[in-house]
Coordinates of C-alpha atoms (C1' of nucleotides) in Angstrom, one line a residue:
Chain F
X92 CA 59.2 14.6 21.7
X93 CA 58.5 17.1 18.6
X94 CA 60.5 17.2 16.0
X95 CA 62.5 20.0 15.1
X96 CA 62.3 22.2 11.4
X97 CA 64.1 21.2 9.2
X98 CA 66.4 24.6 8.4
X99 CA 67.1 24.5 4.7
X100 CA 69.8 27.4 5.0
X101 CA 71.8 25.2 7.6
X102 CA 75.2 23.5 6.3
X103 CA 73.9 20.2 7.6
X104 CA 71.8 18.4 5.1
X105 CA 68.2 18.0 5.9
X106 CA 68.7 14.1 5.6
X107 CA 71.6 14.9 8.8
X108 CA 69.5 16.7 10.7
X109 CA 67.1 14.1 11.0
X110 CA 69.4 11.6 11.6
X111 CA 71.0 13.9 14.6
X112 CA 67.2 14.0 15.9
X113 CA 66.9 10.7 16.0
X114 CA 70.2 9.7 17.5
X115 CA 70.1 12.2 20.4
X116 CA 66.4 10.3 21.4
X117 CA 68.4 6.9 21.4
X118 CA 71.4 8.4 23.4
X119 CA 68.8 10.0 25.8
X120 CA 67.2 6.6 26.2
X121 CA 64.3 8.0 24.5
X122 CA 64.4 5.4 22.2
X123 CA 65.7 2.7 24.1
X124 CA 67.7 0.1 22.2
X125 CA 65.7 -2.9 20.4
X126 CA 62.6 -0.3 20.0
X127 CA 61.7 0.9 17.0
X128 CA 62.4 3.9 15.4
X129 CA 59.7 6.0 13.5
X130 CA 58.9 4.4 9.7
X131 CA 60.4 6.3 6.6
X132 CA 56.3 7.6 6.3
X133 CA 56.5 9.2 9.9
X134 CA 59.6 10.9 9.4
X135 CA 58.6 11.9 5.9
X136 CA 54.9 13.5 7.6
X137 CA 56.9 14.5 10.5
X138 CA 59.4 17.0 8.5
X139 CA 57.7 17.3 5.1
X140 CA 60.3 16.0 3.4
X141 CA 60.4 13.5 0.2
X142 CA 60.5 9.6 1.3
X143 CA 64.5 9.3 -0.2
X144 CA 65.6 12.3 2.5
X145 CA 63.9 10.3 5.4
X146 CA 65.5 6.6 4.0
X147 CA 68.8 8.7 3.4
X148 CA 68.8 9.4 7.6
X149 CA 68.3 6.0 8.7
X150 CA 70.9 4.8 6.2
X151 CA 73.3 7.0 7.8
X152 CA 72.3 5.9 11.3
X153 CA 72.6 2.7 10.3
X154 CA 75.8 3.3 8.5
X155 CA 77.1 4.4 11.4
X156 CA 75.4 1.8 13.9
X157 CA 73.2 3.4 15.9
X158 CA 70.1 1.3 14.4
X159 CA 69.3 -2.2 12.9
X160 CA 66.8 -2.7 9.8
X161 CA 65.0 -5.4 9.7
X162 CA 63.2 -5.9 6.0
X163 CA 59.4 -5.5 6.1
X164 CA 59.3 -4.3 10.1
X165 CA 61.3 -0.9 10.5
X166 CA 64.6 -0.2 11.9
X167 CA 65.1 -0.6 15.5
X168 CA 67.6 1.5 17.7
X169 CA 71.0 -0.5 18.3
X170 CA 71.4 -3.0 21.4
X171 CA 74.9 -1.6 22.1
X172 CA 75.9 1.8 21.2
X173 CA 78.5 2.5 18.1
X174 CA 82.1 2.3 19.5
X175 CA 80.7 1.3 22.9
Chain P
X183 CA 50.4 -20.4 31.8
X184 CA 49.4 -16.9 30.8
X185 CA 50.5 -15.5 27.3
X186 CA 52.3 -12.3 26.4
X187 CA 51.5 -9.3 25.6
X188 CA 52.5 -8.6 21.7
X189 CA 55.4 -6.0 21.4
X190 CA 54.5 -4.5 18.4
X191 CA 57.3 -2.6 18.1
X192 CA 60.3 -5.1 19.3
X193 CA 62.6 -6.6 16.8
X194 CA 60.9 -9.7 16.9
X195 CA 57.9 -9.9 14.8
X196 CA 54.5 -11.2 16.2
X197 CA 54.4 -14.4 14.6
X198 CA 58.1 -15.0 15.9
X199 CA 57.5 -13.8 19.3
X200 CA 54.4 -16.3 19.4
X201 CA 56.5 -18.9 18.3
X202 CA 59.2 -18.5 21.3
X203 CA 56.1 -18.6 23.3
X204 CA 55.2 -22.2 22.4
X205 CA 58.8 -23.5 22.2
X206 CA 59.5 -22.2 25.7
X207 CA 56.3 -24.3 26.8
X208 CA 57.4 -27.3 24.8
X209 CA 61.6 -27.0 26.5
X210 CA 60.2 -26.4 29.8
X211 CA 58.0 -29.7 29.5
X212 CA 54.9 -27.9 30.5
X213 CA 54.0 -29.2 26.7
X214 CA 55.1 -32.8 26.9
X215 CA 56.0 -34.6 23.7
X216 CA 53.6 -35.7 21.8
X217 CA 50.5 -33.9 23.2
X218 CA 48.7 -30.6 21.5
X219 CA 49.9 -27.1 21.3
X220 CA 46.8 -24.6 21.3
X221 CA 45.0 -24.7 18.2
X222 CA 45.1 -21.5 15.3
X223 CA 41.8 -20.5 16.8
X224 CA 43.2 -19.8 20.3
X225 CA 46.6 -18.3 19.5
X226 CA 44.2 -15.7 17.5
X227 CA 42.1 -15.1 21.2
X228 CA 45.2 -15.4 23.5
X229 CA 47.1 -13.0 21.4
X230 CA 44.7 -11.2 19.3
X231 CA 46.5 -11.6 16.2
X232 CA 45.1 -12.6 12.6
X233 CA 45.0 -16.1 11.5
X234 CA 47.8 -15.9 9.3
X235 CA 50.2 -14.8 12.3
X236 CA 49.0 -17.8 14.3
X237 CA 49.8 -20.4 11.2
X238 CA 52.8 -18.2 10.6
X239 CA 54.0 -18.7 14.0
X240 CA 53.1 -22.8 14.2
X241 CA 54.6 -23.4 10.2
X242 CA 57.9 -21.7 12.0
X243 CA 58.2 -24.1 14.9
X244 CA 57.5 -27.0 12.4
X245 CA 60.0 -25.9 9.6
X246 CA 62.2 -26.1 13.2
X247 CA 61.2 -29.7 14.3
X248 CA 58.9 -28.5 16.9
X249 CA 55.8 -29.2 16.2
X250 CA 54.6 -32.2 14.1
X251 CA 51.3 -31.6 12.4
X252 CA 48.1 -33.0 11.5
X253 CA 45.0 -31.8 9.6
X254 CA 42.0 -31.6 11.3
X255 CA 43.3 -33.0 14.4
X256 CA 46.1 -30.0 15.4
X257 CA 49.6 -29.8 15.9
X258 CA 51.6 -32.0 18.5
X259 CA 54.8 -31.2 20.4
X260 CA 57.6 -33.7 18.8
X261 CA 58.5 -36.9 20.3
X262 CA 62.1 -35.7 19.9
X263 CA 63.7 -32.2 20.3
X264 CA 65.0 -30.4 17.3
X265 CA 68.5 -31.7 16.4
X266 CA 68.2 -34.3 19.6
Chain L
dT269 C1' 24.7 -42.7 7.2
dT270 C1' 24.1 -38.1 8.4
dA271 C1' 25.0 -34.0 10.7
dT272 C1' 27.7 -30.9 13.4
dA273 C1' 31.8 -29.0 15.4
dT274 C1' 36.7 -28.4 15.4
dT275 C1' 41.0 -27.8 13.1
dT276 C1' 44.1 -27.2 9.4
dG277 C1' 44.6 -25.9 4.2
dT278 C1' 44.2 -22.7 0.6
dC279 C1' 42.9 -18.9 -1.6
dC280 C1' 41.5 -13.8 -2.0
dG281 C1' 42.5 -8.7 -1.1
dT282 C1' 44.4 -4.6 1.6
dA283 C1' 47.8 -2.2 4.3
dT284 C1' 52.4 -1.2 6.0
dG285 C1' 57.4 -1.1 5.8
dT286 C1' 61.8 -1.8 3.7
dA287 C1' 65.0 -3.1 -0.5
dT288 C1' 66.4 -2.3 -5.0
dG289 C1' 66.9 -0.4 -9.6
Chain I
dA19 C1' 60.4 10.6 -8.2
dC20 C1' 58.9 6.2 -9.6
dA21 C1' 58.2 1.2 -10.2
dT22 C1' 58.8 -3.3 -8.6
dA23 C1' 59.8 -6.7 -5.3
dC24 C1' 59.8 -8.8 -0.8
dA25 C1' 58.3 -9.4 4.2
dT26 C1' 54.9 -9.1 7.5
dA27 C1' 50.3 -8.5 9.3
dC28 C1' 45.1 -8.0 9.1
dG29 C1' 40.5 -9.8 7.6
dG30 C1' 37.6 -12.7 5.2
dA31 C1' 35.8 -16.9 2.7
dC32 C1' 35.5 -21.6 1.6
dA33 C1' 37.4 -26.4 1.2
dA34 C1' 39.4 -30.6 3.3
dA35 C1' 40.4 -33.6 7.2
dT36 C1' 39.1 -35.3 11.6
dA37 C1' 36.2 -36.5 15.5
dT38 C1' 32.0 -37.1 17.7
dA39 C1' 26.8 -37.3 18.3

DNA sequence: TTATATTTGTCCGTATGTATG
DNA sequence: ACATACATACGGACAAATATA
């Protein structure tokens, strides 16, 4: 799946609308839980954006459950989803 | 017994994954106490991983108890199970 | 004793990925 | 935006321990 531009005149933050991306290709199953999600250097080649935008979107997906971190391997999409 | 494929991007990193490997050889008696686990050399053919994933993986199953081993000779399945 | 092969031990450097300040 | 640290993996080189011919 491509990833959408980013559209900088949007209300939503860049660092959101990556995040959204992201978490609609786990819900799809996409990304199905215990894979791994792309690195903080995909996502920054992906939409051109600085390294802190692309670490600020898996913070909040994280923040919010949707993916584990590990240190030193990547961030990996949730077992269970948030809530569920 | 045939090894796994690597999962690169699972959760569980290589040398982890090739430890479980082992363990589940040494639990499941196929790898009776006291008798050899496969050596560096062949972890790095079976799974086509470096060296250092290979030791990585072994020095994990002996910090757990799992493995006792020897220098030049290999590393041996313990007499005794972990916490036995 | 010497030589060779196998296996583990110990370094080196490079790359990738995340954590923190 | 940058620097530093840590975790993990890859690849290579050589030494030490062990076993066998």
């Amino acid at each position: 799946m491509e990833p959408p531009e980013i559209d900088y005149d949007a209300m939503e933050s860049p660092s959101r609308q990556i995040a959204a991306w992201i978490r609609s290709r786990i819900e799809s199953g996409d990304i199905a839980p215990g894979r791994k999600i792309p690195s903080e250097t995909e996502l920054v080649q992906a939409f051109g954006v600085a390294r802190t935008t692309a670490r600020r979107a898996v913070a909040l997906l994280r923040d919010e459950g949707w993916v584990v971190t590990v240190a030193g391997r990547g961030s990996f999409a949730a077992e269970r989803r948030p809530g569920g």
